[in-house]
Tab-separated table of C-alpha atoms in Angstrom:
chain	number	residue	atom	x	y	z
A	2	UNK	CA	1.173	-33.389	-26.946
A	3	UNK	CA	-0.794	-35.537	-24.517
A	4	UNK	CA	1.134	-37.459	-21.866
A	5	UNK	CA	-0.177	-40.632	-20.250
A	6	UNK	CA	1.225	-42.424	-17.235
A	7	UNK	CA	1.386	-46.161	-17.902
A	8	UNK	CA	2.241	-48.883	-15.392
A	9	UNK	CA	3.818	-52.009	-16.855
A	10	UNK	CA	3.656	-55.271	-14.906
A	11	UNK	CA	5.307	-58.081	-16.885
A	12	UNK	CA	4.521	-60.670	-14.189
A	13	UNK	CA	5.768	-64.165	-14.939
A	14	UNK	CA	6.964	-66.341	-17.808
A	15	UNK	CA	6.556	-64.873	-21.272
A	16	UNK	CA	4.935	-61.811	-19.738
A	17	UNK	CA	8.517	-60.617	-19.282
A	18	UNK	CA	8.944	-60.771	-23.056
A	19	UNK	CA	5.629	-59.540	-24.428
A	20	UNK	CA	5.134	-56.547	-22.113
A	21	UNK	CA	8.483	-54.985	-23.107
A	22	UNK	CA	7.441	-55.655	-26.706
A	23	UNK	CA	4.159	-53.819	-26.047
A	24	UNK	CA	6.072	-50.893	-24.588
A	25	UNK	CA	8.319	-50.876	-27.671
A	26	UNK	CA	5.277	-50.573	-29.927
A	27	UNK	CA	3.859	-47.739	-27.816
A	28	UNK	CA	7.185	-45.928	-28.031
A	29	UNK	CA	7.206	-46.476	-31.793
A	30	UNK	CA	3.752	-44.935	-31.931
A	31	UNK	CA	5.149	-41.878	-30.158
A	32	UNK	CA	7.978	-41.456	-32.657
A	33	UNK	CA	5.542	-42.047	-35.520
A	34	UNK	CA	3.933	-38.697	-34.786
A	35	UNK	CA	0.751	-39.774	-33.023
A	36	UNK	CA	0.814	-36.692	-30.798
A	37	UNK	CA	1.137	-38.836	-27.691
A	38	UNK	CA	3.794	-39.383	-25.065
A	39	UNK	CA	3.947	-42.159	-22.485
A	40	UNK	CA	5.631	-42.123	-19.109
A	41	UNK	CA	6.249	-45.745	-18.154
A	42	UNK	CA	6.885	-47.142	-14.695
A	43	UNK	CA	7.708	-50.825	-14.446
A	44	UNK	CA	6.722	-52.985	-11.480
A	45	UNK	CA	8.624	-56.250	-11.072
A	46	UNK	CA	5.889	-58.070	-9.199
A	47	UNK	CA	5.164	-61.762	-9.639
A	48	UNK	CA	6.836	-65.067	-8.850
A	49	UNK	CA	10.328	-63.653	-8.404
A	50	UNK	CA	8.991	-61.009	-6.014
A	51	UNK	CA	7.146	-63.737	-4.104
A	52	UNK	CA	10.330	-65.736	-3.592
A	53	UNK	CA	11.988	-62.685	-2.085
A	54	UNK	CA	9.128	-61.226	-0.054
A	55	UNK	CA	6.529	-63.978	0.453
A	56	UNK	CA	3.867	-62.067	-1.492
A	57	UNK	CA	3.190	-61.464	-5.172
A	58	UNK	CA	3.047	-57.679	-4.812
A	59	UNK	CA	3.501	-55.235	-1.905
A	60	UNK	CA	0.604	-54.702	0.443
A	61	UNK	CA	0.461	-51.069	-0.644
A	62	UNK	CA	0.960	-51.914	-4.314
A	63	UNK	CA	-2.435	-50.566	-5.342
A	64	UNK	CA	-1.425	-47.130	-4.083
A	65	UNK	CA	1.552	-47.160	-6.456
A	66	UNK	CA	-0.811	-47.842	-9.367
A	67	UNK	CA	-3.656	-45.559	-8.386
A	68	UNK	CA	-2.389	-42.463	-10.158
A	69	UNK	CA	-1.683	-44.181	-13.479
A	70	UNK	CA	-3.828	-43.709	-16.557
A	71	UNK	CA	-3.693	-47.417	-17.438
A	72	UNK	CA	-1.879	-50.664	-16.676
A	73	UNK	CA	-0.287	-53.036	-19.192
A	74	UNK	CA	-0.070	-56.508	-17.643
A	75	UNK	CA	1.712	-59.648	-18.847
A	76	UNK	CA	0.789	-62.872	-17.073
A	77	UNK	CA	0.507	-64.397	-13.620
A	78	UNK	CA	1.677	-67.952	-13.039
A	79	UNK	CA	4.855	-69.611	-11.851
A	80	UNK	CA	5.626	-73.308	-12.100
A	81	UNK	CA	7.124	-73.253	-8.602
A	82	UNK	CA	4.207	-71.481	-6.888
A	83	UNK	CA	0.606	-72.759	-6.548
A	84	UNK	CA	-1.679	-71.128	-9.097
A	85	UNK	CA	-4.155	-69.837	-6.535
A	86	UNK	CA	-1.358	-67.852	-4.890
A	87	UNK	CA	-0.118	-66.279	-8.108
A	88	UNK	CA	-3.614	-65.424	-9.334
A	89	UNK	CA	-5.120	-64.089	-6.122
A	90	UNK	CA	-1.910	-62.408	-5.055
A	91	UNK	CA	-1.454	-60.294	-8.163
A	92	UNK	CA	-3.935	-60.165	-11.015
A	93	UNK	CA	-7.114	-60.595	-8.998
A	94	UNK	CA	-5.786	-58.320	-6.261
A	95	UNK	CA	-5.559	-55.556	-8.841
A	96	UNK	CA	-8.842	-56.375	-10.605
A	97	UNK	CA	-10.844	-56.514	-7.392
A	98	UNK	CA	-8.928	-53.732	-5.664
A	99	UNK	CA	-9.737	-51.356	-8.501
A	100	UNK	CA	-13.232	-52.769	-9.081
A	101	UNK	CA	-12.462	-53.581	-12.698
A	102	UNK	CA	-15.772	-55.369	-12.959
A	103	UNK	CA	-16.017	-55.564	-16.755
A	104	UNK	CA	-13.631	-57.924	-18.500
A	105	UNK	CA	-13.891	-57.281	-22.241
A	106	UNK	CA	-12.477	-59.697	-24.816
A	107	UNK	CA	-12.821	-58.948	-28.541
A	108	UNK	CA	-12.400	-61.875	-30.911
A	109	UNK	CA	-12.122	-61.939	-34.683
A	110	UNK	CA	-10.049	-63.693	-37.295
A	111	UNK	CA	-7.189	-61.376	-38.222
A	112	UNK	CA	-5.880	-61.187	-41.821
A	113	UNK	CA	-3.597	-64.038	-42.778
A	114	UNK	CA	-4.565	-66.288	-39.869
A	115	UNK	CA	-6.048	-69.689	-40.610
A	116	UNK	CA	-8.760	-70.396	-38.050
A	117	UNK	CA	-9.970	-73.954	-37.448
A	118	UNK	CA	-13.556	-73.252	-38.561
A	119	UNK	CA	-13.205	-74.104	-42.233
A	120	UNK	CA	-16.869	-73.388	-42.946
A	121	UNK	CA	-16.592	-69.960	-41.365
A	122	UNK	CA	-15.761	-66.805	-43.301
A	123	UNK	CA	-13.566	-64.370	-41.416
A	124	UNK	CA	-16.391	-61.842	-41.164
A	125	UNK	CA	-18.650	-64.469	-39.549
A	126	UNK	CA	-16.550	-64.489	-36.375
A	127	UNK	CA	-16.496	-61.008	-34.917
A	128	UNK	CA	-17.423	-61.124	-31.245
A	129	UNK	CA	-16.940	-59.230	-28.023
A	130	UNK	CA	-17.248	-61.304	-24.862
A	131	UNK	CA	-18.105	-59.407	-21.695
A	132	UNK	CA	-17.085	-61.239	-18.535
A	133	UNK	CA	-18.308	-60.299	-15.081
A	134	UNK	CA	-14.959	-59.745	-13.387
A	135	UNK	CA	-15.556	-59.089	-9.703
A	136	UNK	CA	-17.769	-61.766	-8.139
A	137	UNK	CA	-19.615	-64.912	-9.200
A	138	UNK	CA	-17.612	-68.118	-9.177
A	139	UNK	CA	-14.375	-66.233	-8.435
A	140	UNK	CA	-15.660	-64.282	-5.453
A	141	UNK	CA	-13.306	-66.144	-3.125
A	142	UNK	CA	-16.092	-67.191	-0.771
A	143	UNK	CA	-15.642	-70.692	0.654
A	144	UNK	CA	-13.183	-72.726	2.632
A	145	UNK	CA	-11.825	-76.121	3.665
A	146	UNK	CA	-12.299	-78.036	6.892
A	147	UNK	CA	-10.906	-81.302	8.311
A	148	UNK	CA	-8.008	-81.206	5.857
A	149	UNK	CA	-6.220	-84.519	5.453
A	150	UNK	CA	-9.049	-86.533	7.008
A	151	UNK	CA	-11.662	-88.703	5.266
A	152	UNK	CA	-14.342	-86.182	6.192
A	153	UNK	CA	-12.487	-83.296	4.564
A	154	UNK	CA	-14.833	-80.845	2.839
A	155	UNK	CA	-14.179	-77.920	0.538
A	156	UNK	CA	-16.541	-75.265	-0.805
A	157	UNK	CA	-16.340	-72.506	-3.399
A	158	UNK	CA	-19.460	-70.383	-3.335
A	159	UNK	CA	-20.597	-68.464	-6.402
A	160	UNK	CA	-21.622	-65.144	-4.915
A	161	UNK	CA	-23.736	-62.902	-7.124
A	162	UNK	CA	-25.235	-59.619	-6.015
A	163	UNK	CA	-28.043	-57.791	-7.748
A	164	UNK	CA	-25.893	-54.677	-8.122
A	165	UNK	CA	-23.042	-56.739	-9.579
A	166	UNK	CA	-25.293	-58.573	-12.010
A	167	UNK	CA	-27.172	-55.468	-13.092
A	168	UNK	CA	-24.080	-53.367	-13.743
A	169	UNK	CA	-22.389	-55.978	-15.937
A	170	UNK	CA	-25.574	-56.665	-17.893
A	171	UNK	CA	-26.172	-52.956	-18.357
A	172	UNK	CA	-22.578	-52.567	-19.544
A	173	UNK	CA	-23.086	-55.407	-22.037
A	174	UNK	CA	-26.351	-53.988	-23.371
A	175	UNK	CA	-24.696	-50.586	-23.861
A	176	UNK	CA	-21.772	-52.199	-25.651
A	177	UNK	CA	-24.117	-54.191	-27.904
A	178	UNK	CA	-26.057	-51.004	-28.591
A	179	UNK	CA	-22.861	-49.327	-29.811
A	180	UNK	CA	-22.045	-52.070	-32.328
A	181	UNK	CA	-23.580	-52.212	-35.825
A	182	UNK	CA	-25.626	-55.381	-35.296
A	183	UNK	CA	-27.020	-54.348	-31.875
A	184	UNK	CA	-27.149	-58.023	-30.944
A	185	UNK	CA	-26.551	-59.501	-27.485
A	186	UNK	CA	-26.525	-63.073	-26.218
A	187	UNK	CA	-26.866	-63.552	-22.463
A	188	UNK	CA	-25.214	-66.763	-21.284
A	189	UNK	CA	-26.894	-68.577	-18.420
A	190	UNK	CA	-27.185	-71.933	-16.675
A	191	UNK	CA	-30.427	-71.388	-14.828
A	192	UNK	CA	-31.730	-74.855	-15.630
A	193	UNK	CA	-29.254	-76.299	-13.110
A	194	UNK	CA	-28.143	-73.313	-11.015
A	195	UNK	CA	-31.568	-72.357	-9.797
A	196	UNK	CA	-30.827	-69.429	-7.501
A	197	UNK	CA	-28.093	-67.006	-8.614
A	198	UNK	CA	-28.509	-67.770	-12.298
A	199	UNK	CA	-32.265	-67.390	-12.119
A	200	UNK	CA	-31.635	-63.928	-10.643
A	201	UNK	CA	-29.218	-63.320	-13.533
A	202	UNK	CA	-32.001	-64.150	-16.008
A	203	UNK	CA	-34.514	-61.970	-14.213
A	204	UNK	CA	-32.174	-58.971	-14.127
A	205	UNK	CA	-31.337	-59.447	-17.817
A	206	UNK	CA	-35.026	-59.206	-18.685
A	207	UNK	CA	-35.433	-56.075	-16.567
A	208	UNK	CA	-32.365	-54.351	-18.029
A	209	UNK	CA	-33.369	-55.242	-21.587
A	210	UNK	CA	-36.417	-52.989	-21.295
A	211	UNK	CA	-34.086	-49.979	-21.214
A	212	UNK	CA	-32.546	-51.034	-24.538
A	213	UNK	CA	-35.449	-51.621	-26.935
A	214	UNK	CA	-33.146	-51.275	-29.952
A	215	UNK	CA	-30.956	-54.203	-28.856
A	216	UNK	CA	-31.982	-57.660	-30.024
A	217	UNK	CA	-31.079	-60.200	-27.379
A	218	UNK	CA	-31.448	-63.855	-26.561
A	219	UNK	CA	-30.414	-66.332	-23.869
A	220	UNK	CA	-28.252	-69.396	-24.270
A	221	UNK	CA	-27.228	-72.086	-21.801
A	222	UNK	CA	-23.464	-72.087	-21.463
A	223	UNK	CA	-23.013	-75.664	-22.669
A	224	UNK	CA	-25.159	-74.994	-25.732
A	225	UNK	CA	-23.208	-71.784	-26.310
A	226	UNK	CA	-20.008	-73.750	-26.936
A	227	UNK	CA	-21.691	-75.637	-29.777
A	228	UNK	CA	-23.221	-72.448	-31.158
A	229	UNK	CA	-19.798	-70.754	-31.232
A	230	UNK	CA	-18.462	-73.602	-33.352
A	231	UNK	CA	-21.470	-74.374	-35.562
A	232	UNK	CA	-23.197	-71.000	-35.915
A	233	UNK	CA	-20.629	-68.260	-35.201
A	234	UNK	CA	-22.415	-65.715	-37.369
A	235	UNK	CA	-25.419	-65.726	-35.010
A	236	UNK	CA	-23.291	-64.210	-32.234
A	237	UNK	CA	-21.967	-60.693	-31.766
A	238	UNK	CA	-21.813	-59.378	-28.195
A	239	UNK	CA	-21.836	-62.027	-25.456
A	240	UNK	CA	-22.135	-61.560	-21.700
A	241	UNK	CA	-21.513	-64.250	-19.107
A	242	UNK	CA	-20.465	-64.864	-15.535
A	243	UNK	CA	-16.879	-64.847	-14.346
A	244	UNK	CA	-16.297	-68.580	-14.851
A	245	UNK	CA	-18.449	-69.104	-17.921
A	246	UNK	CA	-16.903	-66.203	-19.833
A	247	UNK	CA	-13.412	-67.254	-18.772
A	248	UNK	CA	-13.932	-70.592	-20.500
A	249	UNK	CA	-15.884	-69.304	-23.509
A	250	UNK	CA	-13.327	-66.605	-24.279
A	251	UNK	CA	-10.515	-69.149	-24.450
A	252	UNK	CA	-12.619	-71.183	-26.867
A	253	UNK	CA	-13.250	-68.014	-28.865
A	254	UNK	CA	-9.524	-67.251	-29.076
A	255	UNK	CA	-8.782	-70.794	-30.234
A	256	UNK	CA	-11.473	-70.525	-32.916
A	257	UNK	CA	-9.852	-67.294	-34.091
A	258	UNK	CA	-6.520	-69.054	-34.502
A	259	UNK	CA	-4.554	-68.865	-31.256
A	260	UNK	CA	-4.668	-67.744	-27.639
A	261	UNK	CA	-1.504	-65.829	-28.487
A	262	UNK	CA	-3.399	-63.180	-30.439
A	263	UNK	CA	-6.233	-62.522	-27.987
A	264	UNK	CA	-6.450	-59.351	-25.834
A	265	UNK	CA	-8.339	-58.440	-22.695
A	266	UNK	CA	-9.372	-55.261	-20.962
A	267	UNK	CA	-10.153	-55.283	-17.236
A	268	UNK	CA	-12.284	-52.171	-17.142
A	269	UNK	CA	-13.581	-49.864	-14.445
A	270	UNK	CA	-16.367	-48.294	-16.543
A	271	UNK	CA	-16.812	-45.492	-14.008
A	272	UNK	CA	-13.112	-44.574	-14.411
A	273	UNK	CA	-12.511	-44.244	-10.676
A	274	UNK	CA	-9.340	-46.299	-10.988
A	275	UNK	CA	-6.918	-47.240	-13.772
A	276	UNK	CA	-8.040	-50.080	-16.004
A	277	UNK	CA	-5.707	-52.954	-16.878
A	278	UNK	CA	-5.024	-54.521	-20.267
A	279	UNK	CA	-3.399	-57.883	-20.937
A	280	UNK	CA	-3.114	-60.758	-23.400
A	281	UNK	CA	-5.184	-63.760	-22.355
A	282	UNK	CA	-2.413	-66.326	-22.784
A	283	UNK	CA	-0.731	-67.706	-19.688
A	284	UNK	CA	2.853	-67.485	-18.525
A	285	UNK	CA	3.882	-70.377	-20.829
A	286	UNK	CA	7.039	-71.359	-18.982
A	287	UNK	CA	7.749	-74.035	-21.589
A	288	UNK	CA	8.719	-71.380	-24.147
A	289	UNK	CA	9.964	-68.674	-21.794
A	290	UNK	CA	13.199	-67.018	-22.844
A	291	UNK	CA	13.292	-68.635	-26.277
A	292	UNK	CA	11.844	-65.773	-28.296
A	293	UNK	CA	8.836	-67.847	-29.349
A	294	UNK	CA	6.039	-65.920	-27.619
A	295	UNK	CA	3.426	-64.316	-29.853
A	296	UNK	CA	3.255	-60.612	-28.906
A	297	UNK	CA	0.143	-59.888	-30.987
A	298	UNK	CA	-2.198	-60.405	-28.006
A	299	UNK	CA	-0.231	-57.759	-26.132
A	300	UNK	CA	-0.271	-55.380	-29.104
A	301	UNK	CA	-4.034	-55.785	-29.445
A	302	UNK	CA	-4.274	-55.107	-25.699
A	303	UNK	CA	-2.383	-51.870	-26.377
A	304	UNK	CA	-5.082	-51.041	-28.933
A	305	UNK	CA	-7.734	-51.529	-26.254
A	306	UNK	CA	-5.712	-49.425	-23.822
A	307	UNK	CA	-5.545	-46.573	-26.329
A	308	UNK	CA	-9.265	-46.845	-27.077
A	309	UNK	CA	-10.007	-46.652	-23.360
A	310	UNK	CA	-7.925	-43.468	-23.143
A	311	UNK	CA	-10.004	-41.997	-25.970
A	312	UNK	CA	-7.137	-42.147	-28.484
A	313	UNK	CA	-9.125	-43.754	-31.277
A	314	UNK	CA	-6.884	-42.628	-34.126
A	315	UNK	CA	-3.745	-43.951	-32.434
A	316	UNK	CA	-5.525	-47.209	-31.636
A	317	UNK	CA	-6.496	-47.649	-35.280
A	318	UNK	CA	-2.918	-47.025	-36.373
A	319	UNK	CA	-1.664	-49.812	-34.130
A	320	UNK	CA	-4.470	-52.148	-35.212
A	321	UNK	CA	-3.716	-51.506	-38.888
A	322	UNK	CA	-0.037	-52.272	-38.232
A	323	UNK	CA	-0.985	-55.524	-36.483
A	324	UNK	CA	-3.216	-56.598	-39.380
A	325	UNK	CA	-0.513	-55.812	-41.933
A	326	UNK	CA	1.890	-58.036	-40.021
A	327	UNK	CA	-0.483	-60.967	-39.434
A	328	UNK	CA	-1.344	-60.896	-43.146
A	329	UNK	CA	2.233	-61.991	-43.861
A	330	UNK	CA	2.687	-65.723	-43.066
A	331	UNK	CA	6.443	-65.182	-42.810
A	332	UNK	CA	5.752	-63.155	-39.659
A	333	UNK	CA	3.688	-65.811	-37.891
A	334	UNK	CA	5.038	-67.181	-34.630
A	335	UNK	CA	5.067	-70.880	-33.768
A	336	UNK	CA	1.543	-70.940	-32.298
A	337	UNK	CA	0.273	-69.860	-35.737
A	338	UNK	CA	2.336	-72.460	-37.557
A	339	UNK	CA	5.220	-70.139	-38.412
A	340	UNK	CA	8.811	-69.600	-37.349
A	341	UNK	CA	8.955	-65.863	-36.631
A	342	UNK	CA	10.345	-64.724	-33.300
A	343	UNK	CA	8.874	-62.299	-30.773
A	344	UNK	CA	11.498	-59.735	-31.759
A	345	UNK	CA	10.802	-60.107	-35.486
A	346	UNK	CA	7.061	-59.589	-35.064
A	347	UNK	CA	7.651	-56.611	-32.778
A	348	UNK	CA	10.044	-54.981	-35.242
A	349	UNK	CA	7.613	-55.563	-38.086
A	350	UNK	CA	4.774	-53.816	-36.227
A	351	UNK	CA	7.067	-50.915	-35.299
A	352	UNK	CA	8.214	-50.673	-38.919
A	353	UNK	CA	4.606	-50.539	-40.065
A	354	UNK	CA	3.938	-47.640	-37.696
A	355	UNK	CA	6.977	-45.824	-39.051
A	356	UNK	CA	5.909	-46.515	-42.631
A	357	UNK	CA	2.464	-45.124	-41.887
A	358	UNK	CA	4.088	-41.932	-40.609
A	359	UNK	CA	6.197	-41.628	-43.772
A	360	UNK	CA	3.150	-42.201	-45.973
A	361	UNK	CA	1.276	-39.402	-44.189
A	362	UNK	CA	4.252	-37.079	-44.606
A	363	UNK	CA	4.410	-37.820	-48.325
């Protein structure tokens, strides 16, 4: 039996509800005879830790995570702490500290979920968005001067390096190459951003020559939003900068029915460090503690975690359990128009895993 060391970081808000639910599903997978065992270690970092220690996580926190096989993360954001502190002090500290430069976000309409694109068949929306996750608009370069005075100035510099651009584009081309349609759309804004984004375009053209079997095109980011709504079937794998993909992936999740169902993998493709998996929804303090959070995004993140560990069969078992549950409208949470609770959805997925085990035994 294989044993994996998993770090859980619930973070803030509903992260404290959905991450334990994700752990419950992973434990159910273990008892369902998947041939896996998980050793969990929980880290109570986030807003509460900040109030006690003045930082979102310990200075040596990365060392505590370094030996793990993967990280399951909840959310970062506290309504009493400025967002830039919660984000940079926890999630981005881990992403950048472990050079998780590929943020991967699959999107499709799950069974039983009514997406807003009424002209779109479920099979027409099946995307993977690849987000550059280490530099670009979120590089942290910039500053403020003359604060509080009329001449106050603030800058945020989008810093792109050739090595950073090439590695994310190469990752995206390889991912597109592995999918049936072998189709990639490179998102740009080089008509207005005439330096870094022009380099982005140039590197995309150079990298494409190494993938002659991948059909690819370019799309300006503003036009891409319309294309996602009006012509979803023309898209498959999408790659964009840190900011552009951040926005487009939220749109993609909404088009698939809800941000509550969408997963993310923050990947170190070279596997030097543990990768981190999380739902894309925020901390949602307005529903915290009420049992209303949709745990499906976390469960799908568990699927990605298992795939990253090479446990494809176990990942498919969890995904099949998720789809069986979403297909039942009685098990939809409030964000999907239903009344089911976090606990009810979690139990249903665990029950599906157990039922799958019994079916195999029979």
